[in-house]
Every structure is written in C-alpha cells, then in structure tokens.
Amino acid sequence: MAASTQLYPQDVALSKSLSDPTKFWAPEAHKLTWAKPPSCVLEESPVKDGRKYWKWFPNGEISTTYNCLTRHVNAGYGEQTAIIWDSPVTDTYNHRTSYAQLLKDVQVLAGVLRGMGVEKGSCVLVYMPMIPPALTAMYATSHLGAIHSVVFGGFAPAECAKRIASAQPEVILTASCGIEGGIGKRRVIPYLPLVREAVRLSEMKGKGCKLLVWQRPQHVEVLQNGEKDWKATMEAVQRRWSFMIDGVPVGSNDPLYTIYTSGTTGIPKGVVREAAGHAVGLNMQIKYLFGINAGDVIFTASDIGWVVGHSYIVYAPLLARATTVLFEGKPVGTPSADTFWRIVSDYQVNILFTAPTALRAIRREDPMGDIFFKKRNLRSLQGLFLAGERSEASVIELYQKLLSEFCAPGALVVDNWWSTESGSPITGIALGLDGPRIPINPGSAGKPMPGWDVRAVDDDGREVKRGEMGNIVLGMPLSPTGFRTLWRDDNRFKTGYLDRFNGAWLDTGDAGMVDEQGYVHIMSRTDDVINVAAHRFSTGSIEQAIMCHPLVAECCVIGMPDSLKGHVPFAFVHLNASAASIAPETLFSEINTLVRAQIGAIASLGGVIQGNRIIPKTRSGKILRRVVRELVENASSGNLDKTVGIPPTVEDAEVIERSKLVVKNYFSNRLQKAKL
Ligand code: COA
Ligand code: AMP
C-alpha cells in the first residue's frame, strides 16, 4: 500500500498531456468519427482582462450520437446490447436494448421532436426516472444537434422551475411517474403535477413549451392540452416515415448539454458541456481510467440527473461500444443490500461505479462485506469506483480486501474526484494503461488524469508545499471535458471560478492537499456548498426555502456530519418576535416540509436550532459559517465543551458563546434520546 516516488505510466501520461497537449490529444481525437475534422487540437488566445481563453478541437464538426450509436451499428455491431435495464422497483430484470434498437428509437424520437419544433441549437429539458426512454431522450436530442438539460427527478417544482426558466426549453420530456423507496416505503410519484407546477412557476406557460409524456403502467396520467403521449406520437412518426435517419453534427465548441449545479447562491449554475471535448475526453477516460473496452459491462449506480450519470451511464460506455447497466432502485431496500452484487454477478459487470454513501448503507447490513461477496460470483469485477464525496480510508481498505479475495485478479477500489464542472474524473487510478498501476493510497483520490493540472494554493494563489493543506485549484486550459463558461452567464463563470485567484487558477471550491508523491487528497469544501449523500446543495437555496416560514427572521444552514449520508443540512434559525411560543418539534416539521417542498426530499434537514441572536457574524454582517460548522461538528460528535477559535472579525463574541450553549443543549438532549 505504501506510495513511492517511482514514475508510473499514469505519471508519464499526465506530464505528456500537460507539456504537449497536441501530441497527447491528436491520436485520441482520431479515434472518433468527425463530420468535419478540427483545424487543430487546441487554440489558445492571448490572455485578456487577466483571463485565459482556449478552445479544444476548434472548427470541427461532430455528432455524439453518431459516435455512440450509428458508427457501431454501421460496423456490424447492431445486435450487441447497449443497455441492460434492471429495475427491482418494477420487477424488471435483464431488459436488454441492442445498439440497433436504440438507434432506431433515437431516430424515431428525433423525428417526433423535430415535429414539435426542436432544431439544431434548441434546448430540450428531460425530467425522467431511470428507464431506457430517458437515454433515448438524451441521444435523440443530440441526434438533432439540440442541447439537452436533464433535471434530477427528485427535485421539487420550484428547483425544476429555476432550471426551466434558465434553459427555456422547446420541449420537456417526462414520464407519468417515478417509483421511490425501498421495502415498506415504496411509492409511485406522479411526475406530471410536479412538471406542470414547475412550468407554471417558471413562467414558460403560454410561451410554447410542450410536454412529451412516457406513460408508465404504474400510473397512467390523463394528458392536458399541449401534452403529447410519447409512444403514440412515436408510432405516428414511424407510420409516416418521418423519422430522422441521419444525425445533425454540431460545431466542436457547441454545447451538447447543459447541466445545473449548486453554487453559493440559490440560483443554480448551468454548466455548458461542449460536444467535441466531451466526446474525445470521455472516449479516452473510459478506456484509460476505467479499463472498459468494447463488449465490456459497466454499472454506474447514479442517476442521469447528475454528471456521473451523464458521463458513465449514458455517454462514455456507448462511445466505447460497451454495455451500460441502467438501474432503477436503491443500494438497500430494493429489495436488499445485496442488489449491487446481484447485478454484478447476473450481468458479469466489469466496473461498478457508486458513491461511498451507498457502501455505508450496504455496510449497515453486511459490516464486513463478506456475506454478499461470498454469496455471489463476482470474478468479472475489475474495479469499484467511488466518487461524489470523500471516501474514508477504512472503507477503501475493507473493500480492497474483499475485491482482492473475491473479484478479478488485480481488481482495485478507485476513489476518483471530480465535479459537474469537470465532466470527467480529475484524479483517480488508471486501470487501463499498460504497465504498473500507481499503488492505492487510502484517504487520497489518486493522482491527476491527463490534461488536469491540479495544485494546492494559499489564499493568495501561491502554491503551498507538498503535503500542506490549501485551496485545490486547476491550471488552465482545463482538460477537454471541462467547462469554459456557464449557460448565458459568462460573467458568473468569471466571478464564481476565476476572480478568487485573479484568473491565474480555476477555483474548484474544494480544499485539500497534494502529497509528496503527487496524490490528491480532497478534504472539504471552501464555499457554501454541502454534499448530502453525494449530492451537492447550496446552503443558500435551503436558506431561501426556510426564510419562507412566516416566523423565521434569519437563518443559517451548514452541513452536520452524518454516518450514512456524509452530511445532512442543519439549520440555525432566529425567530421573529411573534414566535416565542412555537414548540421545537413543530418548528422543525414545518421548516423541513418547506425544504422538501421547495428543493426536494433529498435535501431533508437533519435538525433545527432556534434562538435569539445565535448566528455569529463579522462586523460587515457576513455569517461566520466556519464557526457555526465547527460548533455543530464538535457537538454532534460528542465533544460538547470543545472550544472554537473566535475570529478577530467577529461582530459580537458573545453571540458565539450563546450559540455554543444552545448547540450544547441541543446535542446533549439528542445524544440522551439516542441512548434511550
Ligand atoms: N425522486 C423522488 N424522490 C426521491 C428521489 C427521486 N429520484 N431520490 C430520492 N428521493 C427521496 C427519497 O424517497 C427520500 O424521501 P423520504 O425522506 O420521504 O423517504 C428522500 O428523497 C431522501 O432520499 P435518499 O437520499 O435516497 O435517502 P434514503 O435514506 O432513502 O437512502 C442512501 C440513503 C444512502 C441509500 C441513498 O441516499 C443513496 O442511494 N445514495 C447514493 C447516492 C448516489 O448514488 N449518488 C451518486 C451521485 S454520483
Ligand atoms: P458534483 O458537482 O455534484 O459532482 O460535486 C462535486 C463535488 O463533490 C466536488 O467538488 C467535491 O467537493 C465532491 N467530491 C466528488 N468526488 C469526491 C472525492 N472522490 N473525494 C472527495 N470529494 C469529492
């Protein structure tokens, strides 16, 4: 396990990609089919206003759908399985869609969308559960040269509305329902009332935004004006032969999709993913990092609403002509904590990609992991990839031991760090390179992937010594899958990512270190974003929801450590004068209902503390979140009396003392209740 200073093929590839990007990426670009080849690999413009500008593969034209589907079918692989859908919540297993069938569905749906007014450059919003038509929707949009924007099906109407308002979609693709919850909690969630409400809130209604609805047998919805039945419309298009055989290529730097992510404010940021960089970067990474080749099987247990789902459920597996497992269920409760391992064994999965929180949930039922590992044949499994949040060293060590005993020879646990903005892993351990792999270094997220220049810097942007904590930043240009701007908000890209270090580095919002051997350790966020079960939320948007409570005068949300989800949102509220008598349980329930209704159940609160003047601030009125966070972290782990540093900028140190006391009382009650 010991890390060494030896140079491994992964180190060599990184240094080549940074010192001569053209030499590194040109052969990668040649692996794809272009409608028009790019004029060069990388175009860098002179620094302007302290900002770097670059373009990957400029002046080229490419169709992502062509590269994921058409070229494989044309090459004679039409009968190969593209998607295996496994849906324990609907009792559906081993539902296979071939490359040829998927391409046909995409061509027909593209014909439907064209008939609904979608054309090159239009936006299509997708709000779907984890069913095969969701992938058809994304591919059909790209087949038309249009831009998709997938919104996670767990977001409440208000959050969805913000995304609709920003994307201004021509059409929204949705289903009649999603199916949630494990054993005893199973419930069908009708989607149409949520989507209709979101459209209403977004003020798109009346502006021609149409809905196409996939009716599921678990809940069939009566459609209203402007809403079309997906299957019936597909049949009509097929009868009329008005489907689209040929895809529409787009410019290399045109968007393939936008995906919204949380920032410091309540307004989500639309990350723009460019067509060519995305295709070239993912096609390289799926082989290089994941070791996935044509005919292999990858199971990414995420959701198409997140970037991990976009990259490793939808696009990368099919670029490589592999098979992707699409899973509609949970790691536990659908029906058991053995589900992931059943899937690996049933479909001979080569790579499983999930979030540490899912393993924590599974471990509650199989603490040493060996019950399920012994029960199943997992010899096909070559890698267990973990991302979305920090993996504790103990988790890596336990699963590495299990992989070594029960899975393919040389199988590794790979902690990989990345973000919506990066589009693909920034760090990890490459499984697909010839030659020795870098050794696992538990607690770190591996070493940088090609094209990513990762540094730890102090607050002035100066690189800190190896092994010292700092802000984790990226040198520019970013690797080809990385973003270059935000949807219709280039200024926010500059202010949100570049200004902090005067344009010299791109701020990732993460803190950590690069150690002596070049391994990257990601420890925490430096901004007001929290990770809940590997989902990213802005504390600002949760605060906005809480402020809608008529009794709340002020609030502050931070992440409270949680043994299952990593963190859960925790609120400090200062009530207005008329609220003196509300019981804490009632207040919690009312505030939590607001958060669930406005953001979604996935943002459910872990607790609320109320009091008068308990939110410490700086003299300029900024909430001292670090202090609040530290108080909660200490108390929730049983350190009720631990002192916190008082920043010199504090407006009133007594507020911190008061806050500490309320936190202490709250958590000692909570700990006592837990013991009973
Ligand atoms: N649609 C509607 N509601 C949803 C939803 C969706 N797509 N996804 C989650 N929810 C709801 C759940 O039903 C639950 O509602 P409830 O509070 O009324 O019961 C709530 O949101 C919280 O769900 P979840 O975060 O899934 O918590 P859980 O306790 O049900 O399960 C885990 C815990 C750890 C099993 C679960 O969080 C999990 O699978 N995490 C992995 C996440 C992941 O893979 N992320 C990948 C990002 S790379
Ligand atoms: P998202 O954009 O939702 O994918 O969230 C990205 C953020 O998740 C990163 O900026 C990190 O804060 C966190 N994250 C992702 N992967 C890891 C990892 N392997 N280790 C630690 N944090 C991670």
XYZ file of N, CA and C and ligand atoms in Angstrom, residues 152-154 180-181 185 187 189 191 301-303 306 308 330-332 354-355 357-358 361 387-388 533-535 564-565 596 601-602 604, ligand 1:
147
model
N -32.662 16.309 -12.333
C -32.844 15.150 -11.444
C -34.315 15.032 -11.044
N -34.870 13.811 -11.200
C -36.295 13.592 -10.946
C -36.721 13.790 -9.495
N -35.756 13.959 -8.585
C -36.115 14.159 -7.179
C -36.269 15.632 -6.828
N -40.285 5.349 -6.026
C -39.299 5.643 -4.979
C -39.431 4.713 -3.796
N -38.339 4.630 -3.053
C -38.395 3.992 -1.738
C -38.192 2.490 -1.771
N -41.580 1.226 1.988
C -41.682 2.671 1.749
C -41.969 2.949 0.271
N -43.332 3.887 -3.160
C -44.445 4.740 -3.566
C -44.248 5.248 -4.989
N -44.599 8.112 -7.613
C -44.668 9.576 -7.551
C -45.113 10.104 -8.914
N -45.383 12.361 -11.870
C -44.491 13.452 -12.276
C -45.236 14.650 -12.861
N -24.040 3.226 -10.638
C -25.231 3.342 -9.800
C -25.424 4.792 -9.386
N -25.749 5.613 -10.363
C -26.003 7.027 -10.074
C -27.365 7.335 -10.687
N -27.584 8.559 -11.093
C -28.846 8.938 -11.722
C -28.495 9.804 -12.928
N -27.455 13.529 -12.621
C -26.157 14.030 -12.136
C -25.105 13.842 -13.220
N -22.283 12.341 -13.089
C -21.756 10.968 -13.134
C -22.644 10.112 -14.048
N -32.461 1.301 -5.278
C -31.574 1.851 -4.243
C -30.547 0.803 -3.881
N -29.437 1.216 -3.268
C -28.465 0.211 -2.846
C -29.000 -0.718 -1.763
N -29.946 -0.221 -0.976
C -30.552 -1.071 0.060
C -32.079 -0.968 -0.058
N -19.995 3.771 -7.878
C -21.038 4.234 -6.963
C -20.478 5.295 -6.021
N -21.306 5.730 -5.077
C -20.863 6.755 -4.129
C -20.569 6.073 -2.783
N -21.481 6.784 0.058
C -22.675 6.722 0.893
C -23.457 5.425 0.647
N -23.447 4.942 -0.594
C -24.146 3.692 -0.908
C -23.457 2.530 -0.192
N -24.408 2.528 3.390
C -25.748 1.958 3.592
C -25.678 0.436 3.543
N -16.994 7.937 -6.039
C -16.869 9.395 -6.189
C -18.096 10.080 -5.633
N -18.019 11.401 -5.583
C -19.153 12.203 -5.125
C -18.903 12.812 -3.767
N -25.340 12.790 0.830
C -25.423 11.514 0.097
C -24.865 11.689 -1.312
N -23.709 12.362 -1.389
C -23.029 12.604 -2.665
C -23.835 13.489 -3.620
N -24.803 14.216 -3.100
C -25.497 15.213 -3.912
C -25.092 16.578 -3.402
N -24.453 8.065 7.638
C -24.876 7.445 6.377
C -24.609 8.357 5.182
N -25.060 9.594 5.286
C -25.039 10.471 4.112
C -23.832 11.394 4.051
N -38.423 20.354 1.844
C -38.759 19.225 0.980
C -39.643 19.670 -0.179
N -37.087 16.039 -1.386
C -36.902 15.257 -0.154
C -35.433 14.942 0.088
N -34.627 14.922 -0.973
C -33.204 14.599 -0.792
C -32.464 15.663 0.027
N -33.708 16.913 2.821
C -34.348 16.930 4.154
C -33.372 17.333 5.249
N -37.419 11.140 -6.850
C -38.193 11.451 -5.811
N -37.778 11.376 -4.515
C -36.517 10.968 -4.326
C -35.631 10.630 -5.376
C -36.138 10.721 -6.691
N -35.403 10.432 -7.748
N -34.449 10.250 -4.849
C -34.578 10.339 -3.515
N -35.825 10.762 -3.210
C -36.394 10.943 -1.871
C -36.456 9.618 -1.138
O -37.611 8.880 -1.457
C -36.445 10.068 0.315
O -37.729 10.505 0.640
P -38.310 10.318 2.147
O -37.471 11.227 3.017
O -39.727 10.791 2.025
O -38.175 8.876 2.485
C -35.539 11.290 0.290
O -35.543 11.748 -1.080
C -34.117 11.006 0.683
O -33.640 10.007 -0.209
P -32.171 9.416 -0.189
O -31.167 10.496 -0.163
O -32.088 8.452 -1.322
O -32.093 8.744 1.223
P -32.501 7.303 1.671
O -32.434 7.327 3.157
O -33.765 6.869 1.023
O -31.300 6.392 1.129
C -28.972 6.106 0.535
C -29.970 6.585 1.597
C -27.561 6.278 1.034
C -29.243 4.632 0.242
C -29.204 6.931 -0.731
O -29.023 8.281 -0.424
C -28.324 6.575 -1.889
O -28.552 5.640 -2.613
N -27.302 7.382 -2.116
C -26.431 7.211 -3.249
C -26.492 8.464 -3.993
C -25.729 8.368 -5.266
O -25.574 7.318 -5.861
N -25.262 9.464 -5.681
C -24.471 9.429 -6.879
C -24.056 10.762 -7.187
S -22.573 10.493 -8.050
